[in-house]
Amino acid sequence: MMKAKNGNCVSLSEFEKLKNDLVEYKEKMSSLSLQLEEMKKQKNEQEVEKEDLGKEISELKSKNLRSDKENARLLKENQLLHEKVSEISSADESAKNTIKLMDEEISQLKVNVFEAESFIFEQHKLGFDKALQQAKYFYKIRIDEGNFDVKKDVYNGELVPANEIPDNDAEEINIES
């Protein structure tokens, strides 16, 4: 159990679940962002197609000097084009609503990610404070007298500045020793 600033206790399994949720939120946010970009691309393509259809309708209207048979055929094509424009307009509205919902969900996911990252940071800080309090309790060390320096570490049995420890040896330091 870890104790948060507000006095609530959080189990390690709940802490791990929150970390996993954070990863899941980040993946979902990335996936939704890709979907949003794809929908925006499709919307732009539909707008171009809508414009092209509008031009085609205008051209068909201007050619009304043709024979009755030709006019009937053009009228039918014109009706089909109007239906397609209407269909695209409906799809455009649906896409706008979906984009709006996805933007809202991305915003909420960003809030969730921030909260989870803040919680994880707080738990790491509380864990460090817990270790210091145990050192104070078990070894009767006064931690407020400047004996601790977070910029130093134990290396080969001596307390040395952390930046003087070779990188390849820094990974092999056993924290428990």
Short mmCIF file of N, CA and C in Angstrom, two decimals:
data_model
loop_
_atom_site.label_atom_id
_atom_site.label_comp_id
_atom_site.label_asym_id
_atom_site.label_seq_id
_atom_site.Cartn_x
_atom_site.Cartn_y
_atom_site.Cartn_z
N MET A 1 0.85 -1.18 0.00
CA MET A 1 0.00 0.00 0.00
C MET A 1 0.89 1.24 0.00
N MET A 2 0.51 2.19 -0.79
CA MET A 2 1.20 3.48 -0.84
C MET A 2 0.21 4.54 -0.39
N LYS A 3 0.70 5.54 0.30
CA LYS A 3 -0.18 6.58 0.82
C LYS A 3 0.00 7.85 0.00
N ALA A 4 -1.11 8.37 -0.53
CA ALA A 4 -1.07 9.59 -1.33
C ALA A 4 -1.16 10.80 -0.40
N LYS A 5 -0.90 11.98 -0.95
CA LYS A 5 -0.93 13.21 -0.15
C LYS A 5 -2.27 13.42 0.53
N ASN A 6 -3.35 13.07 -0.13
CA ASN A 6 -4.67 13.33 0.43
C ASN A 6 -5.07 12.32 1.50
N GLY A 7 -4.18 11.38 1.83
CA GLY A 7 -4.45 10.44 2.90
C GLY A 7 -5.03 9.13 2.44
N ASN A 8 -5.40 9.02 1.18
CA ASN A 8 -5.95 7.76 0.65
C ASN A 8 -4.82 6.78 0.39
N CYS A 9 -5.09 5.51 0.62
CA CYS A 9 -4.11 4.47 0.34
C CYS A 9 -4.43 3.85 -1.01
N VAL A 10 -3.40 3.52 -1.73
CA VAL A 10 -3.57 2.92 -3.06
C VAL A 10 -2.76 1.63 -3.08
N SER A 11 -3.40 0.54 -3.44
CA SER A 11 -2.68 -0.72 -3.49
C SER A 11 -1.76 -0.74 -4.70
N LEU A 12 -0.72 -1.59 -4.60
CA LEU A 12 0.22 -1.71 -5.72
C LEU A 12 -0.50 -2.21 -6.96
N SER A 13 -1.48 -3.10 -6.79
CA SER A 13 -2.21 -3.60 -7.97
C SER A 13 -3.02 -2.47 -8.60
N GLU A 14 -3.61 -1.61 -7.78
CA GLU A 14 -4.36 -0.47 -8.33
C GLU A 14 -3.40 0.50 -9.00
N PHE A 15 -2.22 0.68 -8.41
CA PHE A 15 -1.20 1.54 -9.00
C PHE A 15 -0.78 0.99 -10.36
N GLU A 16 -0.55 -0.32 -10.44
CA GLU A 16 -0.18 -0.95 -11.71
C GLU A 16 -1.31 -0.81 -12.72
N LYS A 17 -2.56 -0.97 -12.25
CA LYS A 17 -3.71 -0.81 -13.14
C LYS A 17 -3.74 0.59 -13.71
N LEU A 18 -3.46 1.59 -12.87
CA LEU A 18 -3.45 2.98 -13.33
C LEU A 18 -2.34 3.19 -14.37
N LYS A 19 -1.18 2.58 -14.13
CA LYS A 19 -0.10 2.70 -15.11
C LYS A 19 -0.52 2.06 -16.43
N ASN A 20 -1.17 0.89 -16.36
CA ASN A 20 -1.64 0.22 -17.58
C ASN A 20 -2.71 1.04 -18.27
N ASP A 21 -3.60 1.64 -17.48
CA ASP A 21 -4.63 2.53 -18.05
C ASP A 21 -3.99 3.69 -18.79
N LEU A 22 -2.91 4.23 -18.22
CA LEU A 22 -2.21 5.34 -18.85
C LEU A 22 -1.70 4.92 -20.23
N VAL A 23 -1.09 3.75 -20.31
CA VAL A 23 -0.60 3.26 -21.60
C VAL A 23 -1.76 3.08 -22.56
N GLU A 24 -2.86 2.49 -22.08
CA GLU A 24 -4.03 2.28 -22.91
C GLU A 24 -4.61 3.60 -23.40
N TYR A 25 -4.68 4.60 -22.51
CA TYR A 25 -5.20 5.91 -22.91
C TYR A 25 -4.34 6.53 -23.99
N LYS A 26 -3.02 6.42 -23.83
CA LYS A 26 -2.12 6.99 -24.83
C LYS A 26 -2.30 6.29 -26.18
N GLU A 27 -2.44 4.96 -26.18
CA GLU A 27 -2.65 4.22 -27.43
C GLU A 27 -3.98 4.60 -28.06
N LYS A 28 -5.01 4.70 -27.25
CA LYS A 28 -6.33 5.05 -27.78
C LYS A 28 -6.31 6.46 -28.34
N MET A 29 -5.63 7.38 -27.65
CA MET A 29 -5.55 8.76 -28.13
C MET A 29 -4.83 8.80 -29.48
N SER A 30 -3.77 8.02 -29.63
CA SER A 30 -3.03 7.97 -30.89
C SER A 30 -3.92 7.40 -31.99
N SER A 31 -4.63 6.31 -31.69
CA SER A 31 -5.52 5.69 -32.67
C SER A 31 -6.62 6.65 -33.08
N LEU A 32 -7.22 7.34 -32.12
CA LEU A 32 -8.28 8.30 -32.44
C LEU A 32 -7.75 9.47 -33.26
N SER A 33 -6.53 9.89 -32.97
CA SER A 33 -5.94 10.98 -33.75
C SER A 33 -5.77 10.56 -35.20
N LEU A 34 -5.31 9.31 -35.43
CA LEU A 34 -5.17 8.81 -36.79
C LEU A 34 -6.52 8.72 -37.49
N GLN A 35 -7.52 8.24 -36.77
CA GLN A 35 -8.87 8.14 -37.35
C GLN A 35 -9.40 9.53 -37.68
N LEU A 36 -9.15 10.47 -36.82
CA LEU A 36 -9.61 11.84 -37.04
C LEU A 36 -8.97 12.42 -38.30
N GLU A 37 -7.67 12.22 -38.46
CA GLU A 37 -6.99 12.70 -39.66
C GLU A 37 -7.56 12.04 -40.92
N GLU A 38 -7.85 10.75 -40.86
CA GLU A 38 -8.41 10.04 -42.01
C GLU A 38 -9.80 10.59 -42.34
N MET A 39 -10.60 10.86 -41.31
CA MET A 39 -11.95 11.40 -41.55
C MET A 39 -11.88 12.80 -42.15
N LYS A 40 -10.92 13.60 -41.70
CA LYS A 40 -10.75 14.94 -42.27
C LYS A 40 -10.36 14.83 -43.74
N LYS A 41 -9.50 13.87 -44.06
CA LYS A 41 -9.08 13.66 -45.44
C LYS A 41 -10.28 13.24 -46.29
N GLN A 42 -11.09 12.32 -45.77
CA GLN A 42 -12.28 11.88 -46.49
C GLN A 42 -13.26 13.04 -46.67
N LYS A 43 -13.40 13.86 -45.67
CA LYS A 43 -14.30 15.02 -45.76
C LYS A 43 -13.85 15.94 -46.87
N ASN A 44 -12.55 16.21 -46.94
CA ASN A 44 -12.03 17.07 -48.00
C ASN A 44 -12.28 16.46 -49.38
N GLU A 45 -12.08 15.14 -49.49
CA GLU A 45 -12.34 14.48 -50.77
C GLU A 45 -13.81 14.58 -51.13
N GLN A 46 -14.70 14.44 -50.14
CA GLN A 46 -16.13 14.55 -50.41
C GLN A 46 -16.50 15.96 -50.83
N GLU A 47 -15.87 16.95 -50.23
CA GLU A 47 -16.15 18.33 -50.62
C GLU A 47 -15.74 18.59 -52.06
N VAL A 48 -14.58 18.04 -52.46
CA VAL A 48 -14.13 18.19 -53.85
C VAL A 48 -15.12 17.50 -54.78
N GLU A 49 -15.54 16.29 -54.39
CA GLU A 49 -16.50 15.55 -55.22
C GLU A 49 -17.83 16.31 -55.29
N LYS A 50 -18.23 16.91 -54.18
CA LYS A 50 -19.47 17.69 -54.15
C LYS A 50 -19.38 18.87 -55.11
N GLU A 51 -18.24 19.57 -55.09
CA GLU A 51 -18.04 20.69 -56.01
C GLU A 51 -18.08 20.22 -57.46
N ASP A 52 -17.40 19.12 -57.74
CA ASP A 52 -17.40 18.58 -59.10
C ASP A 52 -18.81 18.22 -59.55
N LEU A 53 -19.58 17.64 -58.65
CA LEU A 53 -20.96 17.28 -58.99
C LEU A 53 -21.80 18.53 -59.23
N GLY A 54 -21.56 19.57 -58.43
CA GLY A 54 -22.28 20.82 -58.63
C GLY A 54 -21.96 21.42 -60.00
N LYS A 55 -20.69 21.39 -60.40
CA LYS A 55 -20.31 21.89 -61.72
C LYS A 55 -20.97 21.08 -62.82
N GLU A 56 -20.99 19.77 -62.60
CA GLU A 56 -21.60 18.89 -63.60
C GLU A 56 -23.10 19.17 -63.73
N ILE A 57 -23.75 19.43 -62.62
CA ILE A 57 -25.18 19.78 -62.64
C ILE A 57 -25.39 21.07 -63.43
N SER A 58 -24.52 22.05 -63.15
CA SER A 58 -24.63 23.33 -63.86
C SER A 58 -24.45 23.15 -65.37
N GLU A 59 -23.50 22.32 -65.73
CA GLU A 59 -23.26 22.06 -67.16
C GLU A 59 -24.47 21.39 -67.80
N LEU A 60 -25.06 20.46 -67.05
CA LEU A 60 -26.24 19.77 -67.60
C LEU A 60 -27.41 20.72 -67.78
N LYS A 61 -27.57 21.64 -66.85
CA LYS A 61 -28.65 22.61 -66.96
C LYS A 61 -28.46 23.53 -68.18
N SER A 62 -27.22 23.89 -68.45
CA SER A 62 -26.95 24.81 -69.56
C SER A 62 -27.13 24.15 -70.94
N LYS A 63 -27.18 22.87 -70.97
CA LYS A 63 -27.32 22.16 -72.25
C LYS A 63 -28.77 21.72 -72.50
N ASN A 64 -29.72 22.56 -72.11
CA ASN A 64 -31.13 22.18 -72.21
C ASN A 64 -31.70 22.32 -73.63
N LEU A 65 -30.84 22.58 -74.60
CA LEU A 65 -31.28 22.74 -75.98
C LEU A 65 -31.34 21.40 -76.73
N ARG A 66 -31.15 20.34 -76.06
CA ARG A 66 -31.10 19.03 -76.72
C ARG A 66 -32.50 18.49 -76.96
N SER A 67 -32.54 17.40 -77.60
CA SER A 67 -33.83 16.77 -77.94
C SER A 67 -34.56 16.29 -76.69
N ASP A 68 -35.85 16.01 -76.85
CA ASP A 68 -36.65 15.55 -75.72
C ASP A 68 -36.09 14.28 -75.10
N LYS A 69 -35.64 13.37 -75.93
CA LYS A 69 -35.07 12.11 -75.43
C LYS A 69 -33.80 12.40 -74.63
N GLU A 70 -33.00 13.25 -75.21
CA GLU A 70 -31.75 13.63 -74.53
C GLU A 70 -32.07 14.38 -73.24
N ASN A 71 -33.08 15.25 -73.29
CA ASN A 71 -33.48 16.00 -72.08
C ASN A 71 -33.98 15.07 -70.98
N ALA A 72 -34.73 14.05 -71.35
CA ALA A 72 -35.23 13.09 -70.36
C ALA A 72 -34.06 12.36 -69.69
N ARG A 73 -33.11 11.97 -70.52
CA ARG A 73 -31.93 11.27 -69.98
C ARG A 73 -31.15 12.21 -69.05
N LEU A 74 -30.95 13.44 -69.48
CA LEU A 74 -30.22 14.41 -68.67
C LEU A 74 -30.96 14.72 -67.37
N LEU A 75 -32.27 14.78 -67.47
CA LEU A 75 -33.08 15.04 -66.28
C LEU A 75 -32.91 13.91 -65.25
N LYS A 76 -32.89 12.69 -65.76
CA LYS A 76 -32.70 11.53 -64.87
C LYS A 76 -31.30 11.58 -64.23
N GLU A 77 -30.29 11.88 -65.05
CA GLU A 77 -28.92 11.99 -64.51
C GLU A 77 -28.84 13.13 -63.49
N ASN A 78 -29.51 14.23 -63.81
CA ASN A 78 -29.54 15.36 -62.91
C ASN A 78 -30.15 14.98 -61.57
N GLN A 79 -31.24 14.22 -61.63
CA GLN A 79 -31.88 13.77 -60.39
C GLN A 79 -30.95 12.87 -59.60
N LEU A 80 -30.26 11.97 -60.27
CA LEU A 80 -29.31 11.08 -59.60
C LEU A 80 -28.17 11.89 -58.97
N LEU A 81 -27.71 12.89 -59.69
CA LEU A 81 -26.64 13.73 -59.14
C LEU A 81 -27.11 14.51 -57.92
N HIS A 82 -28.34 15.02 -57.96
CA HIS A 82 -28.89 15.70 -56.79
C HIS A 82 -28.99 14.76 -55.59
N GLU A 83 -29.40 13.53 -55.84
CA GLU A 83 -29.48 12.54 -54.76
C GLU A 83 -28.10 12.27 -54.18
N LYS A 84 -27.11 12.17 -55.07
CA LYS A 84 -25.75 11.90 -54.60
C LYS A 84 -25.22 13.09 -53.78
N VAL A 85 -25.52 14.32 -54.24
CA VAL A 85 -25.12 15.52 -53.49
C VAL A 85 -25.77 15.51 -52.11
N SER A 86 -27.03 15.16 -52.08
CA SER A 86 -27.75 15.09 -50.81
C SER A 86 -27.13 14.03 -49.90
N GLU A 87 -26.80 12.90 -50.48
CA GLU A 87 -26.18 11.80 -49.72
C GLU A 87 -24.82 12.23 -49.16
N ILE A 88 -24.04 12.91 -49.98
CA ILE A 88 -22.72 13.37 -49.53
C ILE A 88 -22.88 14.43 -48.44
N SER A 89 -23.87 15.30 -48.58
CA SER A 89 -24.11 16.32 -47.56
C SER A 89 -24.46 15.67 -46.22
N SER A 90 -25.28 14.62 -46.27
CA SER A 90 -25.63 13.90 -45.04
C SER A 90 -24.39 13.24 -44.43
N ALA A 91 -23.58 12.64 -45.30
CA ALA A 91 -22.35 12.00 -44.81
C ALA A 91 -21.42 13.04 -44.22
N ASP A 92 -21.39 14.24 -44.83
CA ASP A 92 -20.55 15.32 -44.34
C ASP A 92 -20.98 15.74 -42.93
N GLU A 93 -22.28 15.87 -42.71
CA GLU A 93 -22.79 16.23 -41.38
C GLU A 93 -22.44 15.15 -40.35
N SER A 94 -22.61 13.91 -40.77
CA SER A 94 -22.29 12.79 -39.88
C SER A 94 -20.80 12.81 -39.53
N ALA A 95 -19.95 13.08 -40.53
CA ALA A 95 -18.51 13.15 -40.29
C ALA A 95 -18.17 14.29 -39.35
N LYS A 96 -18.84 15.44 -39.51
CA LYS A 96 -18.59 16.57 -38.61
C LYS A 96 -18.94 16.21 -37.17
N ASN A 97 -20.07 15.54 -36.99
CA ASN A 97 -20.47 15.12 -35.63
C ASN A 97 -19.48 14.13 -35.05
N THR A 98 -19.04 13.19 -35.89
CA THR A 98 -18.07 12.19 -35.42
C THR A 98 -16.76 12.87 -35.04
N ILE A 99 -16.31 13.82 -35.85
CA ILE A 99 -15.07 14.54 -35.57
C ILE A 99 -15.21 15.29 -34.25
N LYS A 100 -16.36 15.92 -34.05
CA LYS A 100 -16.58 16.66 -32.79
C LYS A 100 -16.51 15.71 -31.59
N LEU A 101 -17.17 14.56 -31.70
CA LEU A 101 -17.14 13.58 -30.60
C LEU A 101 -15.73 13.07 -30.36
N MET A 102 -14.98 12.83 -31.44
CA MET A 102 -13.61 12.34 -31.30
C MET A 102 -12.73 13.41 -30.65
N ASP A 103 -12.92 14.68 -31.02
CA ASP A 103 -12.16 15.77 -30.39
C ASP A 103 -12.45 15.81 -28.89
N GLU A 104 -13.72 15.65 -28.51
CA GLU A 104 -14.08 15.66 -27.09
C GLU A 104 -13.44 14.48 -26.37
N GLU A 105 -13.45 13.30 -27.02
CA GLU A 105 -12.87 12.12 -26.39
C GLU A 105 -11.35 12.27 -26.25
N ILE A 106 -10.71 12.87 -27.27
CA ILE A 106 -9.26 13.10 -27.19
C ILE A 106 -8.96 14.07 -26.05
N SER A 107 -9.78 15.10 -25.90
CA SER A 107 -9.57 16.06 -24.80
C SER A 107 -9.69 15.34 -23.45
N GLN A 108 -10.69 14.48 -23.31
CA GLN A 108 -10.86 13.75 -22.05
C GLN A 108 -9.69 12.80 -21.82
N LEU A 109 -9.22 12.16 -22.89
CA LEU A 109 -8.07 11.26 -22.75
C LEU A 109 -6.83 12.04 -22.33
N LYS A 110 -6.65 13.26 -22.85
CA LYS A 110 -5.51 14.07 -22.44
C LYS A 110 -5.60 14.38 -20.95
N VAL A 111 -6.80 14.68 -20.47
CA VAL A 111 -6.99 14.95 -19.04
C VAL A 111 -6.66 13.69 -18.23
N ASN A 112 -7.15 12.53 -18.70
CA ASN A 112 -6.88 11.27 -18.00
C ASN A 112 -5.39 10.96 -17.97
N VAL A 113 -4.69 11.20 -19.08
CA VAL A 113 -3.25 10.95 -19.14
C VAL A 113 -2.53 11.86 -18.15
N PHE A 114 -2.91 13.14 -18.14
CA PHE A 114 -2.28 14.08 -17.21
C PHE A 114 -2.49 13.64 -15.76
N GLU A 115 -3.72 13.26 -15.43
CA GLU A 115 -4.01 12.83 -14.06
C GLU A 115 -3.23 11.58 -13.69
N ALA A 116 -3.16 10.62 -14.62
CA ALA A 116 -2.44 9.38 -14.34
C ALA A 116 -0.94 9.66 -14.18
N GLU A 117 -0.38 10.50 -15.06
CA GLU A 117 1.04 10.83 -14.94
C GLU A 117 1.32 11.55 -13.62
N SER A 118 0.44 12.45 -13.23
CA SER A 118 0.60 13.16 -11.95
C SER A 118 0.55 12.19 -10.79
N PHE A 119 -0.38 11.24 -10.85
CA PHE A 119 -0.51 10.26 -9.78
C PHE A 119 0.74 9.40 -9.69
N ILE A 120 1.25 8.95 -10.83
CA ILE A 120 2.46 8.10 -10.83
C ILE A 120 3.64 8.88 -10.26
N PHE A 121 3.79 10.13 -10.68
CA PHE A 121 4.87 10.96 -10.15
C PHE A 121 4.75 11.10 -8.64
N GLU A 122 3.55 11.34 -8.17
CA GLU A 122 3.31 11.49 -6.72
C GLU A 122 3.66 10.19 -5.98
N GLN A 123 3.32 9.05 -6.57
CA GLN A 123 3.62 7.77 -5.93
C GLN A 123 5.13 7.53 -5.86
N HIS A 124 5.86 7.90 -6.91
CA HIS A 124 7.32 7.77 -6.88
C HIS A 124 7.90 8.66 -5.78
N LYS A 125 7.41 9.86 -5.69
CA LYS A 125 7.88 10.80 -4.67
C LYS A 125 7.56 10.27 -3.27
N LEU A 126 6.33 9.75 -3.09
CA LEU A 126 5.95 9.21 -1.78
C LEU A 126 6.80 7.99 -1.42
N GLY A 127 7.15 7.17 -2.42
CA GLY A 127 8.00 6.01 -2.17
C GLY A 127 9.38 6.43 -1.69
N PHE A 128 9.94 7.48 -2.29
CA PHE A 128 11.23 7.99 -1.86
C PHE A 128 11.15 8.53 -0.45
N ASP A 129 10.10 9.31 -0.17
CA ASP A 129 9.91 9.84 1.18
C ASP A 129 9.77 8.72 2.20
N LYS A 130 9.08 7.65 1.81
CA LYS A 130 8.89 6.50 2.70
C LYS A 130 10.25 5.87 3.04
N ALA A 131 11.12 5.72 2.04
CA ALA A 131 12.44 5.13 2.27
C ALA A 131 13.27 6.02 3.22
N LEU A 132 13.18 7.32 3.03
CA LEU A 132 13.91 8.23 3.93
C LEU A 132 13.39 8.12 5.36
N GLN A 133 12.09 8.05 5.53
CA GLN A 133 11.51 7.94 6.88
C GLN A 133 11.93 6.62 7.54
N GLN A 134 12.02 5.54 6.75
CA GLN A 134 12.45 4.27 7.32
C GLN A 134 13.93 4.33 7.72
N ALA A 135 14.74 4.99 6.88
CA ALA A 135 16.16 5.14 7.24
C ALA A 135 16.28 5.93 8.55
N LYS A 136 15.50 6.97 8.67
CA LYS A 136 15.51 7.78 9.89
C LYS A 136 15.08 6.94 11.10
N TYR A 137 14.04 6.12 10.93
CA TYR A 137 13.50 5.32 12.02
C TYR A 137 14.46 4.18 12.41
N PHE A 138 14.89 3.38 11.44
CA PHE A 138 15.69 2.19 11.76
C PHE A 138 17.12 2.51 12.15
N TYR A 139 17.71 3.52 11.54
CA TYR A 139 19.12 3.78 11.76
C TYR A 139 19.37 5.05 12.58
N LYS A 140 18.27 5.66 13.04
CA LYS A 140 18.35 6.85 13.89
C LYS A 140 19.22 7.93 13.22
N ILE A 141 19.02 8.08 11.90
CA ILE A 141 19.76 9.08 11.13
C ILE A 141 18.88 10.30 10.99
N ARG A 142 19.44 11.45 11.27
CA ARG A 142 18.69 12.69 11.08
C ARG A 142 18.82 13.08 9.61
N ILE A 143 17.71 13.05 8.95
CA ILE A 143 17.74 13.32 7.51
C ILE A 143 17.73 14.80 7.18
N ASP A 144 17.55 15.63 8.18
CA ASP A 144 17.50 17.07 7.94
C ASP A 144 18.84 17.77 8.25
N GLU A 145 19.91 17.00 8.48
CA GLU A 145 21.20 17.59 8.83
C GLU A 145 22.16 17.64 7.64
N GLY A 146 21.67 17.43 6.44
CA GLY A 146 22.51 17.52 5.26
C GLY A 146 23.31 16.26 4.97
N ASN A 147 22.97 15.14 5.61
CA ASN A 147 23.69 13.89 5.36
C ASN A 147 23.32 13.27 4.00
N PHE A 148 22.19 13.62 3.49
CA PHE A 148 21.73 13.04 2.24
C PHE A 148 21.97 14.02 1.10
N ASP A 149 22.46 13.50 -0.01
CA ASP A 149 22.67 14.31 -1.20
C ASP A 149 22.20 13.49 -2.40
N VAL A 150 21.12 13.91 -3.01
CA VAL A 150 20.55 13.14 -4.12
C VAL A 150 21.44 13.16 -5.36
N LYS A 151 22.46 13.99 -5.35
CA LYS A 151 23.38 14.05 -6.49
C LYS A 151 24.55 13.08 -6.32
N LYS A 152 24.54 12.30 -5.23
CA LYS A 152 25.61 11.33 -4.97
C LYS A 152 25.01 9.94 -4.86
N ASP A 153 25.87 8.93 -5.08
CA ASP A 153 25.45 7.54 -4.99
C ASP A 153 26.61 6.72 -4.43
N VAL A 154 26.30 5.52 -3.93
CA VAL A 154 27.34 4.64 -3.40
C VAL A 154 27.89 3.83 -4.58
N TYR A 155 29.22 3.92 -4.77
CA TYR A 155 29.88 3.21 -5.85
C TYR A 155 31.18 2.65 -5.31
N ASN A 156 31.35 1.34 -5.43
CA ASN A 156 32.54 0.65 -4.92
C ASN A 156 32.77 0.97 -3.43
N GLY A 157 31.67 1.02 -2.67
CA GLY A 157 31.76 1.21 -1.23
C GLY A 157 32.00 2.65 -0.78
N GLU A 158 31.93 3.61 -1.69
CA GLU A 158 32.15 5.00 -1.33
C GLU A 158 31.01 5.85 -1.86
N LEU A 159 30.77 6.97 -1.19
CA LEU A 159 29.76 7.93 -1.63
C LEU A 159 30.44 8.90 -2.60
N VAL A 160 30.01 8.84 -3.90
CA VAL A 160 30.66 9.66 -4.93
C VAL A 160 29.59 10.40 -5.73
N PRO A 161 29.95 11.52 -6.36
CA PRO A 161 28.98 12.22 -7.21
C PRO A 161 28.49 11.29 -8.33
N ALA A 162 27.20 11.31 -8.58
CA ALA A 162 26.60 10.40 -9.56
C ALA A 162 27.17 10.62 -10.95
N ASN A 163 27.55 11.83 -11.30
CA ASN A 163 28.07 12.07 -12.64
C ASN A 163 29.48 11.54 -12.83
N GLU A 164 30.15 11.09 -11.77
CA GLU A 164 31.48 10.51 -11.87
C GLU A 164 31.44 8.98 -12.02
N ILE A 165 30.27 8.38 -11.91
CA ILE A 165 30.13 6.93 -12.06
C ILE A 165 30.04 6.63 -13.55
N PRO A 166 30.90 5.75 -14.09
CA PRO A 166 30.84 5.43 -15.52
C PRO A 166 29.46 4.89 -15.89
N ASP A 167 28.98 5.24 -17.09
CA ASP A 167 27.63 4.84 -17.53
C ASP A 167 27.45 3.33 -17.52
N ASN A 168 28.44 2.58 -17.99
CA ASN A 168 28.27 1.13 -18.04
C ASN A 168 28.24 0.51 -16.64
N ASP A 169 28.87 1.15 -15.65
CA ASP A 169 28.83 0.65 -14.27
C ASP A 169 27.57 1.12 -13.55
N ALA A 170 26.99 2.23 -13.97
CA ALA A 170 25.81 2.79 -13.30
C ALA A 170 24.64 1.82 -13.37
N GLU A 171 24.53 1.07 -14.47
CA GLU A 171 23.42 0.12 -14.61
C GLU A 171 23.60 -1.10 -13.71
N GLU A 172 24.84 -1.41 -13.31
CA GLU A 172 25.11 -2.61 -12.52
C GLU A 172 25.08 -2.37 -11.02
N ILE A 173 24.87 -1.14 -10.58
CA ILE A 173 24.85 -0.84 -9.13
C ILE A 173 23.65 -1.52 -8.51
N ASN A 174 23.89 -2.26 -7.43
CA ASN A 174 22.82 -2.96 -6.73
C ASN A 174 22.28 -2.04 -5.66
N ILE A 175 21.06 -1.64 -5.75
CA ILE A 175 20.44 -0.69 -4.83
C ILE A 175 20.37 -1.26 -3.41
N GLU A 176 20.23 -2.56 -3.28
CA GLU A 176 20.07 -3.18 -1.95
C GLU A 176 21.38 -3.26 -1.18
N SER A 177 22.52 -3.17 -1.84
CA SER A 177 23.80 -3.34 -1.12
C SER A 177 24.22 -2.10 -0.42
#
